[in-house]
Each structure stands twice: as C-alpha cells, then as structure tokens.
Coordinates of C-alpha atoms and ligand atoms in Angstrom, one line a residue:
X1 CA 96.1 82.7 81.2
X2 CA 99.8 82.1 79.8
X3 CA 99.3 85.3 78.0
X4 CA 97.9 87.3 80.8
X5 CA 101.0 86.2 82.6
X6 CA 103.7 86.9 80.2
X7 CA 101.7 90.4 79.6
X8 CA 102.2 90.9 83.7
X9 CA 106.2 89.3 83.5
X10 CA 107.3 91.6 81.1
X11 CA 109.0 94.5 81.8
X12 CA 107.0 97.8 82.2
X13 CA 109.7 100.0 81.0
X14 CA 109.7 100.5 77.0
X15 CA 107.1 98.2 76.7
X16 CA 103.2 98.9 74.6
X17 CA 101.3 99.6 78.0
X18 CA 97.6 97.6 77.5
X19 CA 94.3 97.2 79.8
X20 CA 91.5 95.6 79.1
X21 CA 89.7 97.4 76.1
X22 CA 86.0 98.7 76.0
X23 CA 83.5 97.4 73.0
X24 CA 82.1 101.0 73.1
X25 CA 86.0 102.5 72.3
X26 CA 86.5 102.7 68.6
X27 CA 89.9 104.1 68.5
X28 CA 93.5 102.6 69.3
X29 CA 96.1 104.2 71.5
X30 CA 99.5 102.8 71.4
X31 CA 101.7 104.4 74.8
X32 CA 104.8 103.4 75.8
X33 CA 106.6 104.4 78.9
X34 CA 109.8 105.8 80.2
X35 CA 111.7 106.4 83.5
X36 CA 110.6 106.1 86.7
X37 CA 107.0 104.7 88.1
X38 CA 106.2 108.4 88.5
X39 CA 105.7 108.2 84.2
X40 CA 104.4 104.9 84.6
X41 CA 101.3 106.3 87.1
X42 CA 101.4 109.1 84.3
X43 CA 100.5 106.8 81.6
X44 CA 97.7 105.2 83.4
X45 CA 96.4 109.0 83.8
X46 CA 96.6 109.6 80.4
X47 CA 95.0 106.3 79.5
X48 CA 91.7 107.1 81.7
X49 CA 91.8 110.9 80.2
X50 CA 91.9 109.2 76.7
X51 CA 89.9 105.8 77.4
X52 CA 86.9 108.8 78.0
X53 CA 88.0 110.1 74.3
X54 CA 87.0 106.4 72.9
X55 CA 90.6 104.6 72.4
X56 CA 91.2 101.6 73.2
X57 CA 94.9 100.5 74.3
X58 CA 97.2 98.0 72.0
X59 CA 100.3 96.4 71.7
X60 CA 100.2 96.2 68.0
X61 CA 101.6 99.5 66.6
X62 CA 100.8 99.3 63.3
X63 CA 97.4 99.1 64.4
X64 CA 97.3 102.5 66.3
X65 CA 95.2 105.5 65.4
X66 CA 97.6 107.4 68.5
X67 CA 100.8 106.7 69.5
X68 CA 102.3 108.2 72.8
X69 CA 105.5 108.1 74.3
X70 CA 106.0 109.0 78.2
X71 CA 109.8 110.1 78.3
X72 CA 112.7 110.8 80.5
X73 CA 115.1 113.3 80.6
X74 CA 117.0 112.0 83.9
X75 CA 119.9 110.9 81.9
X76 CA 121.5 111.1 77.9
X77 CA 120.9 107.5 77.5
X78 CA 116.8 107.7 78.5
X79 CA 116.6 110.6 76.2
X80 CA 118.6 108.5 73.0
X81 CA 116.5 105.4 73.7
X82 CA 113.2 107.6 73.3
X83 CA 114.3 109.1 70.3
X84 CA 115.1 106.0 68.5
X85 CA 111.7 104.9 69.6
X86 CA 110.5 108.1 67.6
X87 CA 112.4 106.8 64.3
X88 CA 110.6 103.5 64.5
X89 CA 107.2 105.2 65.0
X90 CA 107.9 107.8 61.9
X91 CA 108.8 104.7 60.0
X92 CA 105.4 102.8 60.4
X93 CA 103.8 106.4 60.4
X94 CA 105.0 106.7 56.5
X95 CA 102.8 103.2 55.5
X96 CA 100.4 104.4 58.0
X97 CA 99.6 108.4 57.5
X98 CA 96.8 108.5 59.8
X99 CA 98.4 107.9 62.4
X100 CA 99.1 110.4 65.1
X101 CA 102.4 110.4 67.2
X102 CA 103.0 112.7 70.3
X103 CA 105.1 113.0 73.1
X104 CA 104.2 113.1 76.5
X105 CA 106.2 113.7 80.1
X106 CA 109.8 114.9 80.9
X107 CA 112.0 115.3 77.3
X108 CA 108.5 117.8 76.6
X109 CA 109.7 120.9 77.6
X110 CA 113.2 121.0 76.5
X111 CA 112.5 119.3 73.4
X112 CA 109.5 120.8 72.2
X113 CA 110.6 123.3 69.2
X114 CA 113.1 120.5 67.9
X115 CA 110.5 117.4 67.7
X116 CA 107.9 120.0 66.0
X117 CA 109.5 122.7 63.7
X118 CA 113.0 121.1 62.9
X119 CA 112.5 117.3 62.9
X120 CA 108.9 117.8 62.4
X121 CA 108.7 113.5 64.2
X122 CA 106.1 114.2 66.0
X123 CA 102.2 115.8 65.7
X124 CA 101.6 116.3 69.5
X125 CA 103.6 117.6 72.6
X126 CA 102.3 117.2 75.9
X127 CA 104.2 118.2 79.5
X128 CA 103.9 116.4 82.5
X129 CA 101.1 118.9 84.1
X130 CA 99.0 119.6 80.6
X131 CA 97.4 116.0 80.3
X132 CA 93.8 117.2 80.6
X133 CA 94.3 119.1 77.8
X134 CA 95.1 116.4 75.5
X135 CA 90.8 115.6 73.9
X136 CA 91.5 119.2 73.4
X137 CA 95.1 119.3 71.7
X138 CA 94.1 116.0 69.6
X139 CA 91.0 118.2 68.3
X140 CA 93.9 120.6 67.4
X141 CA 95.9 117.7 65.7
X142 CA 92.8 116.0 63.6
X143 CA 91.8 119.8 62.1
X144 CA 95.9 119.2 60.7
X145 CA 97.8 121.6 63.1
X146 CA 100.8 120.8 65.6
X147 CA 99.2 121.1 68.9
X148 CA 101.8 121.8 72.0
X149 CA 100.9 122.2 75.5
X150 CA 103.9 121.9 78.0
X151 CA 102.8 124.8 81.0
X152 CA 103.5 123.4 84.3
X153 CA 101.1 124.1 86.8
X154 CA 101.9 125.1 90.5
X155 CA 98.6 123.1 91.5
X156 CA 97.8 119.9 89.1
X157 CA 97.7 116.7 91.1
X158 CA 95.1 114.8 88.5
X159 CA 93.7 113.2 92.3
X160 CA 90.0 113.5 90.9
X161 CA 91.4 111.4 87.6
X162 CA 91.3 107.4 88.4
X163 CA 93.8 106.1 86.7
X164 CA 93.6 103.1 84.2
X165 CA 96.0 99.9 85.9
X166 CA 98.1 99.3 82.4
X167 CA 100.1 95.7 82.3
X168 CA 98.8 95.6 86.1
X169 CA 99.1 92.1 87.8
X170 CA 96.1 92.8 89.7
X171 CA 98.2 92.7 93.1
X172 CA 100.3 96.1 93.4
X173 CA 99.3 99.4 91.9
X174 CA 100.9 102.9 92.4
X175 CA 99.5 105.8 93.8
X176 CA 100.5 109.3 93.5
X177 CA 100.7 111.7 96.2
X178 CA 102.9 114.5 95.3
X179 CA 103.9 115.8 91.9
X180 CA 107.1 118.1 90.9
X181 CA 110.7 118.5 93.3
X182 CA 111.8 121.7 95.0
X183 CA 115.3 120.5 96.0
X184 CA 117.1 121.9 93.2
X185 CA 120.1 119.3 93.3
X186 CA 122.4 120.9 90.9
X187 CA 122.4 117.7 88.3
X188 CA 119.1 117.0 88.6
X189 CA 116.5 117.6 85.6
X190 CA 113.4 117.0 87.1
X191 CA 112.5 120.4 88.8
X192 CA 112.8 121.6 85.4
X193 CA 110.8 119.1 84.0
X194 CA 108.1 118.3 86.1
X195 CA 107.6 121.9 88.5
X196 CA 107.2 123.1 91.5
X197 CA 106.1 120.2 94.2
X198 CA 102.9 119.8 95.3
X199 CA 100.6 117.4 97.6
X200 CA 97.7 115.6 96.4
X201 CA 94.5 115.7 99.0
X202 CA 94.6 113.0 101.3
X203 CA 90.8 112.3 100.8
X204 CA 91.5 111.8 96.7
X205 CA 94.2 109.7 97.9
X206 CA 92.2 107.1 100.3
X207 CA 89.6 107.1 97.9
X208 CA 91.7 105.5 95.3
X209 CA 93.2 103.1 97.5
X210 CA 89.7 102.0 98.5
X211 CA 88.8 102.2 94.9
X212 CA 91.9 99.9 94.3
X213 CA 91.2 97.2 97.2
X214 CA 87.5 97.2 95.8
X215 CA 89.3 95.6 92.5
X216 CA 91.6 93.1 94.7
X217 CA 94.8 95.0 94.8
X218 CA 96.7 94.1 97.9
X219 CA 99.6 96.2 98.1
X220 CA 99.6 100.0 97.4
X221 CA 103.1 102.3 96.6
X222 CA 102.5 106.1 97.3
X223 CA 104.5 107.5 94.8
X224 CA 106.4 110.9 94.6
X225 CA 109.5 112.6 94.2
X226 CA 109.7 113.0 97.7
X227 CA 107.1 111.4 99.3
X228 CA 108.9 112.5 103.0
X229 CA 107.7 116.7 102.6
X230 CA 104.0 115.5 101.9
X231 CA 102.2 118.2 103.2
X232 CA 98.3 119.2 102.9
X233 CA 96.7 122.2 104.2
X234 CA 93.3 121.6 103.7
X235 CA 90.0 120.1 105.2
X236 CA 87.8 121.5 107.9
X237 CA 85.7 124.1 107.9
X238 CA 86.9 128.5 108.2
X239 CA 84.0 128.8 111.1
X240 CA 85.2 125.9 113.1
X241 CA 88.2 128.3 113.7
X242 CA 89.2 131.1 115.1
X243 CA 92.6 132.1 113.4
X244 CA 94.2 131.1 110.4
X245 CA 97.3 129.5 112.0
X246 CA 94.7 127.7 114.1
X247 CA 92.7 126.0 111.2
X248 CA 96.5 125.1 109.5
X249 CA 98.0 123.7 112.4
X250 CA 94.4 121.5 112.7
X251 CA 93.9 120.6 109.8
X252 CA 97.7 120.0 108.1
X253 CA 98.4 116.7 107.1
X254 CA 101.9 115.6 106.8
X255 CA 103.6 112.0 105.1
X256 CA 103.4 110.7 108.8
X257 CA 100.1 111.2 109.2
X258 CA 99.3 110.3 105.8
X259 CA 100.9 106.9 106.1
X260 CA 99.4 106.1 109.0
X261 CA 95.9 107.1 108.1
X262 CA 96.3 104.6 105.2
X263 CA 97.6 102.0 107.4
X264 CA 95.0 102.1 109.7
X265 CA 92.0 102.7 107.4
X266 CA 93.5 99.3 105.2
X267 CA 95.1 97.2 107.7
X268 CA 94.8 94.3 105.0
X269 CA 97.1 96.0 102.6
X270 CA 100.3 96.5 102.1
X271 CA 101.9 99.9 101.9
X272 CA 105.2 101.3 100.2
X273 CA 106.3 104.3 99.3
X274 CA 109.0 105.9 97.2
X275 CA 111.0 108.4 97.3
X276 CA 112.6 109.2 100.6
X277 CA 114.6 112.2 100.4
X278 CA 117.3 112.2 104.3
X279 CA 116.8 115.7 105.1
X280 CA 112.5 115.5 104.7
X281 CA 112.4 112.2 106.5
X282 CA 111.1 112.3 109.9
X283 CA 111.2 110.2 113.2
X284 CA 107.5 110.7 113.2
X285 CA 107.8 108.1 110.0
X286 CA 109.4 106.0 111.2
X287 CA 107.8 105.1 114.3
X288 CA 104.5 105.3 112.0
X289 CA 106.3 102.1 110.1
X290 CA 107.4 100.8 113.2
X291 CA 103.6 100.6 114.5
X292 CA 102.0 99.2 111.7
X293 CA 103.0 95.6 110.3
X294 CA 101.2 96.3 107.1
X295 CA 103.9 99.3 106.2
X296 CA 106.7 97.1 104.3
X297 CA 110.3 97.4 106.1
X298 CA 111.5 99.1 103.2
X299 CA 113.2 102.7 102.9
X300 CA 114.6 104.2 99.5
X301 CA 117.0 106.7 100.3
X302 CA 119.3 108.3 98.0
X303 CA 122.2 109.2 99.1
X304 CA 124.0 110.4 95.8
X305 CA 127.8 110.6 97.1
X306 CA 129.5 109.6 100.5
X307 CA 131.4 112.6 100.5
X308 CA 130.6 116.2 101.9
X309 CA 132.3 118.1 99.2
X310 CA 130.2 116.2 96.9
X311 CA 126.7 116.7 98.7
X312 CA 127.2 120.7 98.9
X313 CA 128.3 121.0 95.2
X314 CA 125.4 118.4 94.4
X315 CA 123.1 121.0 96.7
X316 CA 121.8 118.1 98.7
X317 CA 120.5 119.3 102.0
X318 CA 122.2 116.4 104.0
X319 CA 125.7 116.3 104.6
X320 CA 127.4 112.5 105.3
X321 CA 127.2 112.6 109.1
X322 CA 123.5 113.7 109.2
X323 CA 122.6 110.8 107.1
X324 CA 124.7 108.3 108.8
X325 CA 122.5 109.7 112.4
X326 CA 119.4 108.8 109.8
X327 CA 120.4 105.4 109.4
X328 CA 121.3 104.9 112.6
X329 CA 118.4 105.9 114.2
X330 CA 116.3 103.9 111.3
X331 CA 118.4 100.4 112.6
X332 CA 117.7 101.8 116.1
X333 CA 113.7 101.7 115.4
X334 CA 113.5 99.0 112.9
X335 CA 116.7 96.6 113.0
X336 CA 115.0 94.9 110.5
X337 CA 114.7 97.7 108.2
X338 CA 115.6 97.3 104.3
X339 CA 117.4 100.3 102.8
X340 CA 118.2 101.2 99.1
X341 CA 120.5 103.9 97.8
X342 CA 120.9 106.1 94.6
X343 CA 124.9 107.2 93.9
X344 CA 126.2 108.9 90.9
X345 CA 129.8 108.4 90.5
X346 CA 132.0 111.0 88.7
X347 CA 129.8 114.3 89.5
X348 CA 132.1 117.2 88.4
X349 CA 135.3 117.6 90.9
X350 CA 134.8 113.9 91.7
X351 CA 138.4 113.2 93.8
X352 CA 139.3 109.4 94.3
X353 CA 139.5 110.3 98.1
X354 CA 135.4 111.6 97.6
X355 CA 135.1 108.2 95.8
X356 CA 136.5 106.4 98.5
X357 CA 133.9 108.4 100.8
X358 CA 131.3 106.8 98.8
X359 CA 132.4 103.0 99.1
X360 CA 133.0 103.5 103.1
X361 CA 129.6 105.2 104.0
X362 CA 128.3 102.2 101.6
X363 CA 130.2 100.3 104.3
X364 CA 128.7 101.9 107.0
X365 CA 125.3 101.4 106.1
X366 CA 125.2 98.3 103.8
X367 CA 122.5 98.7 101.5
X368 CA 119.8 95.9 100.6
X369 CA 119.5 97.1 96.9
X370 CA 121.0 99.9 95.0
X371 CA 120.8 101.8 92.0
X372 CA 123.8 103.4 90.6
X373 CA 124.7 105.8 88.2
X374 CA 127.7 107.5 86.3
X375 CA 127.3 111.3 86.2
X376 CA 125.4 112.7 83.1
X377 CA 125.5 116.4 82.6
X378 CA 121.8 117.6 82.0
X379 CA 121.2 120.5 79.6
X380 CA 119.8 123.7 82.1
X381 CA 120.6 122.2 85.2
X382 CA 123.1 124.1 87.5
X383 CA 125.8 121.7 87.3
X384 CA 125.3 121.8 83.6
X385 CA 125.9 125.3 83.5
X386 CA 127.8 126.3 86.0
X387 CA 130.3 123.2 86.8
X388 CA 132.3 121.1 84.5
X389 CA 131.9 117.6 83.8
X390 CA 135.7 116.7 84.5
X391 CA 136.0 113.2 85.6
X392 CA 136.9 111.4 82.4
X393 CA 134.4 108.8 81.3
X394 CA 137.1 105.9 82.0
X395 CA 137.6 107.0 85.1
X396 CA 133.6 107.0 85.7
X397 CA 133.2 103.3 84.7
X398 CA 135.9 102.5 86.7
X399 CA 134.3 103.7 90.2
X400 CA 130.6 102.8 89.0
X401 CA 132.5 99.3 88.6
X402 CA 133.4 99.5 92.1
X403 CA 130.0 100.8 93.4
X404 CA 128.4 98.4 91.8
X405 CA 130.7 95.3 93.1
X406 CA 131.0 96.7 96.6
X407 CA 126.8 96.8 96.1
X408 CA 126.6 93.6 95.1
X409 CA 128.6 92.3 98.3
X410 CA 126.4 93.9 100.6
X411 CA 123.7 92.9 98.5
X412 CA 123.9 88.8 99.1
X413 CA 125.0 89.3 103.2
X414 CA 121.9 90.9 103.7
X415 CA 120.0 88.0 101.9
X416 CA 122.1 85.6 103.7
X417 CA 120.2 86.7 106.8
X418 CA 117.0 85.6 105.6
X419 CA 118.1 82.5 105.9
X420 CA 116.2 79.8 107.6
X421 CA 113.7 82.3 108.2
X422 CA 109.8 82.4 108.1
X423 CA 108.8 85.2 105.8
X424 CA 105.6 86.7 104.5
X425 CA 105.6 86.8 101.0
X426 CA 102.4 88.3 99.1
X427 CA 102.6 86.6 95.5
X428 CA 102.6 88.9 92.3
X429 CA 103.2 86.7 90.0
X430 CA 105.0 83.6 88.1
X431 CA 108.3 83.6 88.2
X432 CA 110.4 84.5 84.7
X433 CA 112.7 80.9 85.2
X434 CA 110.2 78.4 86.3
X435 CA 106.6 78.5 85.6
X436 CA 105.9 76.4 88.6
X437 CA 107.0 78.5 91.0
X438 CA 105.7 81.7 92.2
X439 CA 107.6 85.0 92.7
X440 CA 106.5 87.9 95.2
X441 CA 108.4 89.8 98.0
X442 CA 108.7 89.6 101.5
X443 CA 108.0 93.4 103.4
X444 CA 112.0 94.3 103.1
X445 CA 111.5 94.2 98.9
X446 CA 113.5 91.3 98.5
X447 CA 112.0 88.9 96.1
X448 CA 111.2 85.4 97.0
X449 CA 110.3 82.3 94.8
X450 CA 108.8 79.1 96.0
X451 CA 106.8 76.2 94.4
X452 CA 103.0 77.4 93.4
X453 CA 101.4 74.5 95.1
X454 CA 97.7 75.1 95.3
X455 CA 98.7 79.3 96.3
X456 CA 97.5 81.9 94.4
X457 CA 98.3 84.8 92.7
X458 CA 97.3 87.7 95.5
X459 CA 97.9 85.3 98.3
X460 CA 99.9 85.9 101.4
X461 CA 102.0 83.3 102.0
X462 CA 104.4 82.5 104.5
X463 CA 107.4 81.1 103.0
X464 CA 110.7 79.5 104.6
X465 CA 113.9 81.0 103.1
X466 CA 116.5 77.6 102.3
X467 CA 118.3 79.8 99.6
X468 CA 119.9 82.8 98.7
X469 CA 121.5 84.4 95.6
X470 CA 122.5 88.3 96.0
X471 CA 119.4 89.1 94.1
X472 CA 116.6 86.9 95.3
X473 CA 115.6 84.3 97.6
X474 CA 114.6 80.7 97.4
X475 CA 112.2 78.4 99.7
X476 CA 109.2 76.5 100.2
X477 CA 105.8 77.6 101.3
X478 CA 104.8 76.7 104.9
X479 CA 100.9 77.8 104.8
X480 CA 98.6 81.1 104.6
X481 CA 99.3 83.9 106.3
X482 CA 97.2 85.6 108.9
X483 CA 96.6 88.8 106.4
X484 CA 94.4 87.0 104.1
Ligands
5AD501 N1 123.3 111.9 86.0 C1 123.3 110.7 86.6 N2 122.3 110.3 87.5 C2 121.3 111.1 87.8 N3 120.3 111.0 88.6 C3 119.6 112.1 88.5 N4 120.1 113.0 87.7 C4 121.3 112.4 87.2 C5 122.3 112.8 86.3 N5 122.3 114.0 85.7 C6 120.0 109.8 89.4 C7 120.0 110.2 90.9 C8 118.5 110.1 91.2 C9 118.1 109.0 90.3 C10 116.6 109.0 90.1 O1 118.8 109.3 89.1 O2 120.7 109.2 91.6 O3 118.3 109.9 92.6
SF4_502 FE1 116.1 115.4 91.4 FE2 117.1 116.0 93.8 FE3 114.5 116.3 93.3 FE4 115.4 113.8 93.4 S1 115.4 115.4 95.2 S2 114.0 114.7 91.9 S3 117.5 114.1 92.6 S4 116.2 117.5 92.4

C-alpha cells in the first residue's frame, strides 16, 4: 500500500509512467512524459496501443526492451530537459544494445531529421497523430531500420482507443475530447505540433467515462486545447432529414451540450475540464455549470497579457475589455467561481506600461491559481519569425517576479475566504507532509488536507476549512457527503 501511494504522490511529469502489468505481456516499455495532461492522456493511448503488442510498463529502465519519451515543445526549457533525458537513455542503451529508444509527441516534428540522421539518439520517431502506427513502425525498427512517422491527421481522435490509467490514483482520470488548436497565437507551437483541431464523438466520449466510473473513478477532466469550440456534427440518421442544414443544426453537439450531457448521464461524478480559451467560451457554459453541482466551480482561462497591444500582436481573439465582460458575467453567474490564468511576460515589444496592464487586469479579476511564464521564442511560429524577441531576459525575470508575487497575493485572499467554511472535498490521496492526513480538492481546485480518520481514498467528504496557506487549505472532516 505505501508503495502504491508513493507511486500515486509522485509527480506525473518526467516520471517512468507504470500500470498494472499483464502475465501474458512478455516485453517491457519504459515511457516517460512531458508537458501538459494533453501528453499525459497521450501516453496512456500509447500504452493501450502497445500493452496489445505484449509490453508490459516499468519504472526500471535498464530493464526496458522500449523506451518512449512524450515531449514538449511549448518552451526551450521542456525541449532541453527532454533531450538530456535522451543522453541518459543512450547511455544505458550502450550496456544495453537491445534496447529501443523513440520519441513520441510535440518536439516530433521539428526534430525529427536531427534525433535520426545527425545525432542518430534515437531508433523511433512518432507525432502526436501517428500513434496507431507504432506495432507497425516497431516492426520497421526490429528488421534494423529507423522508422519515422510524424503526418498529422485532420481527423485522429484515438476515441475508439481506451486508454491505459498510468500512475492513476484510481479517483480522477482525463479524458480527451478535442485534439490539435486553430488559434494560431503568434508564439504558440502547438498548432504546429499537434494540427488542425478536431472533436472527438460525444458517444466515444460517454462511453469512456462510463467505462471509467465502472472502475471507481469519481471525477472525470475533459481535456483539450480548447475544450470551449467543441463541436460535433454527427449522429442521426440522412432520411430522418430533409436538408442538410437541417440534420447539422439537429444533430450538432457543442461543449455546452457536451457538458451537460455528461453531467446529467453521471450525476455522481465530478467533472472538469481544461482549456478554456475567452473568445470560444459561451454563456450557454456557464449556465450549464451553474445547473449542475457535479461540474467543479473551476474555470482555466488564459489570458496571456493584460494589455491590448499585446493580445493583437499575440493574435489572441479577445481584446482586455472583452475578457474583463467574461469575468464579469462568470462572477455574475457563479460568485463562487474559481478562475486560473496563463501570462507570459516579456512577449516581443513588451512596454512596462503593457506590463503594468497585466498586474491591474490581474487586479481586476484576482485569480485563484496561475501559471506564469517568461516569453520563449519558438522556432516556426510567427512571432519567431516575424517579431523580435526584445525585452531583455533581466528585464523578463523582473516582471515574471512581479506576476508571480502579485499572483501569490491574490492567491492566499481567495483561500482566506474558505475560511470557516463547509466544503466538499473528494479525497485523491495521502498527503506528501503527513501520512495521516488526507489531501483532495474542494469543486473550486483548491486543495484541502484533513486527518484520514476512518475516510477513504475516493470518498466525498465534507471538510470544515480552520486554515489557510496561499496554496492549500487545512481542516477537519465533519462527515460523508451526500454524493457518495
Ligand atoms: N513562451 C512562453 N510561454 C508560452 N506558452 C505557450 N507558448 C509559449 C512561449 N513561446 C504558455 C501560454 C500557454 C501555456 C500552455 O504556455 O501561456 O497558455
Ligand atoms: Fe497555443 Fe493559443 Fe492554441 Fe493555446 S489557444 S494551444 S496558446 S495557439
């Protein structure tokens, strides 16, 4: 059990990725993953597509017969973690010559030539869209050749593959709904990296979830770049209408409608969802959150910059007013909404007054959480190309300094109003300090721990907040709650 739980307290990022292994499977698959949860769902696709191929997963690498790495491109630093990773790999791969070592995801594309021809690190390079090609590709690579496979497709949403939970806790699982990003912000990688967007069929996607509650998962995260501009024409049958425009309109399903069909098919679960892009989320959303108790009170909502000049050179399709109306209108709906922001400090052209822009809309809107970023030019994007990189890198540490103080104020007043409040809490695990206390989050994300008692992992608890650091809350169970 101690093990089990360390397994589940670990961080997922960088970590060797393991499920429970099959005594049929004779082969060992070592995968690591990078980024964002999008990679993370990726890796559990890859580990069903592979698990079917006989391998096993492990956390031993000198053990493996396959080693993957998921990777990001999103910033420098992701991509210079991942290739020291590499080194360490080659390194075992020298004692070890059997073994295989390929990379998967986002660094795929752009890197594909150098990690084959010139470095010649790796055996096997997969893109984000190719990953039912891989029993095929590793055929390639056990006959001796390089096998490459990085085509994007306009259509691939893997929804008929069920993915393998890897380091799961049992209690929360991610679930993918749309692949790819058509926004085309100007420093952004990821349309280059992962395609065109496209939805995943709502009936794939309820299936899973039910597939998922059938195993005793209790809370569910749709995932996608931009989860908001869901949109599925599909469903129904061509007789049943009369003209094509007819059969769309019927038959259309749209993140709304989505969200709410999951919240009323699985009242007993918990949904998020992740990524909200301003100018895709609707009303229609938010009244959908507003209805149902089981959709968590939680919104991520990148902003990127509080200052106009900024969001047109960054090509965002909001501009600083017409997400302040956004907020507004969210607080209007659901004052007890949660709300989380992505800035990048120092985008090329940067002004102190555009910085200044950024700490006052953080003002305005006072985020529960936040994840913040200095600017880092990415090779093929249009600020890459087009735009230069001119805020100087002290002068970009400087305001991410301040973003991430001012962050850190808002941070602790909003858990200060927890205080004295009753709070469900559905508990994911033990927390990393105590081992007699339990950690899990109440619906606006914020993480609560409390004495274990006699509750159990999976429970929903209702816990009475007596404490408060910027970060997390602290108090005492009270009794079950009414979801169990
Ligand atoms: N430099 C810095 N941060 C970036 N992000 C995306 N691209 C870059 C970049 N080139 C940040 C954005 C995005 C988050 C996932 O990563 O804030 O919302
Ligand atoms: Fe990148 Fe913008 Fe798409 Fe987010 S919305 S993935 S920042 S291009």
């Amino acid at each position: 059990m101690e093990l089990i739980e360390k397994i589940i307290d670990d961080k997922i990022q960088g970590k060797a990725l393991v499920t429970e292994n099959k005594a049929e499977n004779s082969k060992k698959l070592f995968i690591e993953s990078y980024g964002c949860q999008m990679n993370m769902n990726d890796s559990e696709i890859v580990a069903a597509i592979l698990d079917k191929e006989g391998y096993n997963t492990t956390q031993i690498l000198e053990e493996a017969d396959l080693v993957l790495v998921n990777t990001c491109s999103i910033r420098e630093k992701a991509e210079t973690t991942v290739r020291k990773r590499l080194q360490k790999y080659n390194a075992v791969k020298k004692v070890n010559p059997k073994m295989k070592v390929g990379v998967l995801g986002c660094m795929a594309e752009r890197l594909k030539e150098k990690f084959l021809e010139e470095e010649k690190i790796v055996d096997l390079v997969v893109g984000p869209d190719a990953y039912r090609d891989l029993p095929n590709l590793l055929g390639e690579v056990s006959e001796g050749r390089d096998a490459v496979n990085v085509i994007l497709s306009k259509d691939e949403t893997y929804g008929d593959v069920s993915p393998v939970r890897l380091n799961s806790n049992g209690v929360s699982a991610f679930v993918s709904i749309t692949r790819g990003c058509d926004n085309m912000c100007t420093f952004c990688v990821v349309p280059f990296t992962r395609g065109r967007e496209r939805s995943r069929d709502p009936k794939s996607i309820l299936e899973e979830i039910q597939s998922m509650i059938d195993k005793g998962f209790k809370e569910i995260t749709l995932l996608g770049q931009n989860v908001d501009s869901f949109l599925w024409f599909g469903g129904g049958l061509k007789k049943d209408f009369k003209k094509a425009s007819e059969m769309a309109q019927a038959t259309a399903v749209d993140f709304a409608q989505l969200l709410d069909m999951c919240a009323t098919q699985f009242p007993k679960t918990r949904f998020r969802f992740s990524t909200s892009n301003p100018q895709d989320m609707s009303l229609d959303v938010i009244h959908v959150m507003a209805k149902h108790k089981n959709i968590c009170k939680y919104i991520h909502l990148p902003v990127q910059s509080g200052s106009n000049a900024m969001l047109k050179a960054m090509n965002r399709q909001h501009t600083r007013e017409e997400y302040m109306q956004l907020v507004d209108n969210i607080y209007k709906i659901v004052p007890e909404m949660s709300l989380s922001q992505d800035i990048i400090v120092g985008f090329c052209g940067e002004t102190e007054q555009d910085h200044k822009d950024t700490l006052e809309l953080m003002e305005y809107v006072k985020y529960d959480f936040g994840f913040m970023f200095a600017y880092s030019e990415r090779p093929g994007t249009l600020a890459g190309k087009k735009m230069e990189d001119d805020v100087p890198a002290a002068v970009k540490k400087r305001r991410l300094q301040e973003v991430i103080d001012l962050q850190q104020e808002h941070a602790l007043y909003r858990t200060q109003q927890h205080l004295g409040k009753v709070e469900e809490v559905l508990i994911e695990g033990t927390s990393k300090k105590n081992p007699n206390e339990w950690k899990g989050r109440n619906t606006q994300n914020t993480v609560i721990v409390f004495a274990k008692e006699h509750y159990k992992l999976g429970d929903f608890v209702n816990v009475k907040v007596e404490d408060c650091t910027s970060a997390t809350l602290r108090g005492t169970a009270v009794g079950y709650s009414d979801n169990n």
